[in-house]
mmCIF file with all atom_site columns, C-alpha atoms in Angstrom:
data_model
loop_
_atom_site.group_PDB
_atom_site.id
_atom_site.type_symbol
_atom_site.label_atom_id
_atom_site.label_alt_id
_atom_site.label_comp_id
_atom_site.label_asym_id
_atom_site.label_entity_id
_atom_site.label_seq_id
_atom_site.pdbx_PDB_ins_code
_atom_site.Cartn_x
_atom_site.Cartn_y
_atom_site.Cartn_z
_atom_site.occupancy
_atom_site.B_iso_or_equiv
_atom_site.pdbx_formal_charge
_atom_site.auth_seq_id
_atom_site.auth_comp_id
_atom_site.auth_asym_id
_atom_site.auth_atom_id
_atom_site.pdbx_PDB_model_num
ATOM 1  C CA . UNK A 1 1  ? 0.000   0.000  0.000   1.00 54.00 ? 18  UNK A CA 1
ATOM 2  C CA . UNK A 1 2  ? 0.939   3.636  0.182   1.00 60.00 ? 19  UNK A CA 1
ATOM 3  C CA . UNK A 1 3  ? 0.974   6.605  -2.123  1.00 71.00 ? 20  UNK A CA 1
ATOM 4  C CA . UNK A 1 4  ? 1.715   6.027  -5.803  1.00 72.00 ? 21  UNK A CA 1
ATOM 5  C CA . UNK A 1 5  ? 2.468   8.531  -8.549  1.00 77.00 ? 22  UNK A CA 1
ATOM 6  C CA . UNK A 1 6  ? 2.300   8.113  -12.288 1.00 76.00 ? 23  UNK A CA 1
ATOM 7  C CA . UNK A 1 7  ? 3.583   10.615 -14.891 1.00 84.00 ? 24  UNK A CA 1
ATOM 8  C CA . UNK A 1 8  ? 3.319   10.426 -18.667 1.00 86.00 ? 25  UNK A CA 1
ATOM 9  C CA . UNK A 1 9  ? 4.169   13.013 -21.329 1.00 91.00 ? 26  UNK A CA 1
ATOM 10 C CA . UNK A 1 10 ? 2.552   12.581 -24.745 1.00 93.00 ? 27  UNK A CA 1
ATOM 11 C CA . UNK A 1 11 ? 2.193   14.534 -27.938 1.00 95.00 ? 28  UNK A CA 1
ATOM 12 C CA . UNK A 1 12 ? -1.295  15.945 -28.406 1.00 96.00 ? 29  UNK A CA 1
ATOM 13 C CA . UNK A 1 13 ? -3.858  14.134 -30.543 1.00 96.00 ? 30  UNK A CA 1
ATOM 14 C CA . UNK A 1 14 ? -5.096  15.725 -33.772 1.00 96.00 ? 31  UNK A CA 1
ATOM 15 C CA . UNK A 1 15 ? -8.768  15.064 -33.090 1.00 96.00 ? 32  UNK A CA 1
ATOM 16 C CA . UNK A 1 16 ? -11.352 13.162 -31.086 1.00 95.00 ? 33  UNK A CA 1
ATOM 17 C CA . UNK A 1 17 ? -13.045 10.729 -33.462 1.00 94.00 ? 34  UNK A CA 1
ATOM 18 C CA . UNK A 1 18 ? -15.966 10.274 -31.061 1.00 88.00 ? 35  UNK A CA 1
ATOM 19 C CA . UNK A 1 19 ? -17.057 13.916 -31.426 1.00 90.00 ? 36  UNK A CA 1
ATOM 20 C CA . UNK A 1 20 ? -15.112 15.030 -34.518 1.00 93.00 ? 37  UNK A CA 1
ATOM 21 C CA . UNK A 1 21 ? -13.485 17.878 -32.603 1.00 95.00 ? 38  UNK A CA 1
ATOM 22 C CA . UNK A 1 22 ? -10.122 18.988 -34.018 1.00 97.00 ? 39  UNK A CA 1
ATOM 23 C CA . UNK A 1 23 ? -7.376  20.214 -31.662 1.00 97.00 ? 40  UNK A CA 1
ATOM 24 C CA . UNK A 1 24 ? -5.064  23.162 -32.379 1.00 96.00 ? 41  UNK A CA 1
ATOM 25 C CA . UNK A 1 25 ? -3.060  23.126 -29.160 1.00 96.00 ? 42  UNK A CA 1
ATOM 26 C CA . UNK A 1 26 ? -2.296  21.216 -25.992 1.00 96.00 ? 43  UNK A CA 1
ATOM 27 C CA . UNK A 1 27 ? -4.542  23.705 -24.194 1.00 96.00 ? 44  UNK A CA 1
ATOM 28 C CA . UNK A 1 28 ? -7.476  22.665 -26.437 1.00 96.00 ? 45  UNK A CA 1
ATOM 29 C CA . UNK A 1 29 ? -6.914  18.991 -25.649 1.00 96.00 ? 46  UNK A CA 1
ATOM 30 C CA . UNK A 1 30 ? -6.518  19.633 -21.933 1.00 96.00 ? 47  UNK A CA 1
ATOM 31 C CA . UNK A 1 31 ? -9.847  21.492 -21.796 1.00 96.00 ? 48  UNK A CA 1
ATOM 32 C CA . UNK A 1 32 ? -11.555 18.727 -23.780 1.00 96.00 ? 49  UNK A CA 1
ATOM 33 C CA . UNK A 1 33 ? -10.253 15.979 -21.482 1.00 95.00 ? 50  UNK A CA 1
ATOM 34 C CA . UNK A 1 34 ? -11.447 17.691 -18.315 1.00 94.00 ? 51  UNK A CA 1
ATOM 35 C CA . UNK A 1 35 ? -14.913 18.317 -19.763 1.00 94.00 ? 52  UNK A CA 1
ATOM 36 C CA . UNK A 1 36 ? -15.450 14.972 -21.485 1.00 92.00 ? 53  UNK A CA 1
ATOM 37 C CA . UNK A 1 37 ? -13.620 12.484 -19.236 1.00 90.00 ? 54  UNK A CA 1
ATOM 38 C CA . UNK A 1 38 ? -12.887 14.302 -15.949 1.00 90.00 ? 55  UNK A CA 1
ATOM 39 C CA . UNK A 1 39 ? -9.171  13.868 -16.634 1.00 89.00 ? 56  UNK A CA 1
ATOM 40 C CA . UNK A 1 40 ? -6.986  16.806 -15.697 1.00 90.00 ? 57  UNK A CA 1
ATOM 41 C CA . UNK A 1 41 ? -3.724  17.284 -17.615 1.00 92.00 ? 58  UNK A CA 1
ATOM 42 C CA . UNK A 1 42 ? -1.030  19.925 -17.819 1.00 93.00 ? 59  UNK A CA 1
ATOM 43 C CA . UNK A 1 43 ? -0.843  21.402 -21.330 1.00 95.00 ? 60  UNK A CA 1
ATOM 44 C CA . UNK A 1 44 ? 2.591   22.298 -22.674 1.00 93.00 ? 61  UNK A CA 1
ATOM 45 C CA . UNK A 1 45 ? 2.577   24.387 -25.854 1.00 92.00 ? 62  UNK A CA 1
ATOM 46 C CA . UNK A 1 46 ? 5.882   26.247 -25.344 1.00 89.00 ? 63  UNK A CA 1
ATOM 47 C CA . UNK A 1 47 ? 8.224   23.596 -26.766 1.00 83.00 ? 64  UNK A CA 1
ATOM 48 C CA . UNK A 1 48 ? 5.860   21.754 -29.073 1.00 88.00 ? 65  UNK A CA 1
ATOM 49 C CA . UNK A 1 49 ? 2.454   20.394 -28.204 1.00 94.00 ? 66  UNK A CA 1
ATOM 50 C CA . UNK A 1 50 ? 2.505   17.966 -25.297 1.00 96.00 ? 67  UNK A CA 1
ATOM 51 C CA . UNK A 1 51 ? 0.322   16.940 -22.380 1.00 94.00 ? 68  UNK A CA 1
ATOM 52 C CA . UNK A 1 52 ? 1.460   15.761 -18.992 1.00 93.00 ? 69  UNK A CA 1
ATOM 53 C CA . UNK A 1 53 ? -0.745  13.137 -17.431 1.00 88.00 ? 70  UNK A CA 1
ATOM 54 C CA . UNK A 1 54 ? -0.156  12.563 -13.742 1.00 84.00 ? 71  UNK A CA 1
ATOM 55 C CA . UNK A 1 55 ? -1.952  10.729 -11.008 1.00 78.00 ? 72  UNK A CA 1
ATOM 56 C CA . UNK A 1 56 ? -1.185  10.446 -7.335  1.00 79.00 ? 73  UNK A CA 1
ATOM 57 C CA . UNK A 1 57 ? -3.370  8.108  -5.343  1.00 79.00 ? 74  UNK A CA 1
ATOM 58 C CA . UNK A 1 58 ? -3.465  5.809  -2.369  1.00 82.00 ? 75  UNK A CA 1
ATOM 59 C CA . UNK A 1 59 ? -3.468  2.143  -3.279  1.00 82.00 ? 76  UNK A CA 1
ATOM 60 C CA . UNK A 1 60 ? -4.031  -0.791 -0.941  1.00 86.00 ? 77  UNK A CA 1
ATOM 61 C CA . UNK A 1 61 ? -2.079  -3.194 -3.147  1.00 88.00 ? 78  UNK A CA 1
ATOM 62 C CA . UNK A 1 62 ? -0.996  -3.892 -6.740  1.00 87.00 ? 79  UNK A CA 1
ATOM 63 C CA . UNK A 1 63 ? -4.539  -4.822 -7.769  1.00 92.00 ? 80  UNK A CA 1
ATOM 64 C CA . UNK A 1 64 ? -5.747  -1.438 -6.548  1.00 87.00 ? 81  UNK A CA 1
ATOM 65 C CA . UNK A 1 65 ? -2.946  0.294  -8.528  1.00 84.00 ? 82  UNK A CA 1
ATOM 66 C CA . UNK A 1 66 ? -3.972  -1.554 -11.694 1.00 88.00 ? 83  UNK A CA 1
ATOM 67 C CA . UNK A 1 67 ? -7.628  -0.630 -11.099 1.00 89.00 ? 84  UNK A CA 1
ATOM 68 C CA . UNK A 1 68 ? -6.767  3.097  -11.125 1.00 83.00 ? 85  UNK A CA 1
ATOM 69 C CA . UNK A 1 69 ? -4.592  2.812  -14.255 1.00 84.00 ? 86  UNK A CA 1
ATOM 70 C CA . UNK A 1 70 ? -7.266  0.744  -16.041 1.00 91.00 ? 87  UNK A CA 1
ATOM 71 C CA . UNK A 1 71 ? -9.895  3.387  -15.256 1.00 89.00 ? 88  UNK A CA 1
ATOM 72 C CA . UNK A 1 72 ? -7.720  6.095  -16.826 1.00 85.00 ? 89  UNK A CA 1
ATOM 73 C CA . UNK A 1 73 ? -7.180  3.915  -19.900 1.00 89.00 ? 90  UNK A CA 1
ATOM 74 C CA . UNK A 1 74 ? -10.915 3.220  -20.185 1.00 94.00 ? 91  UNK A CA 1
ATOM 75 C CA . UNK A 1 75 ? -11.813 6.926  -20.072 1.00 91.00 ? 92  UNK A CA 1
ATOM 76 C CA . UNK A 1 76 ? -9.176  7.846  -22.668 1.00 90.00 ? 93  UNK A CA 1
ATOM 77 C CA . UNK A 1 77 ? -10.061 4.993  -25.005 1.00 93.00 ? 94  UNK A CA 1
ATOM 78 C CA . UNK A 1 78 ? -13.741 5.991  -24.968 1.00 93.00 ? 95  UNK A CA 1
ATOM 79 C CA . UNK A 1 79 ? -12.796 9.380  -26.478 1.00 93.00 ? 96  UNK A CA 1
ATOM 80 C CA . UNK A 1 80 ? -11.336 7.721  -29.604 1.00 95.00 ? 97  UNK A CA 1
ATOM 81 C CA . UNK A 1 81 ? -8.405  10.132 -29.829 1.00 95.00 ? 98  UNK A CA 1
ATOM 82 C CA . UNK A 1 82 ? -6.546  10.190 -33.148 1.00 96.00 ? 99  UNK A CA 1
ATOM 83 C CA . UNK A 1 83 ? -2.817  10.976 -33.040 1.00 92.00 ? 100 UNK A CA 1
#
């Protein structure tokens, strides 16, 4: 158990196939993710277009850690992002 942290930097997607929305910046994607999937990211447009995903959470065990990561994957996959 204990506190776990997860960080991931990715280039921004071009569009969300689910809604057809096109993205022009990391800021656009970040706003979309918070509204559509309740996922907060840090947009980074200064040195290219990137997003930082991070999660800090308390997990009882490895199964609990995997449950949190799987939930994030499920929410992102449902948006049908196109890179």
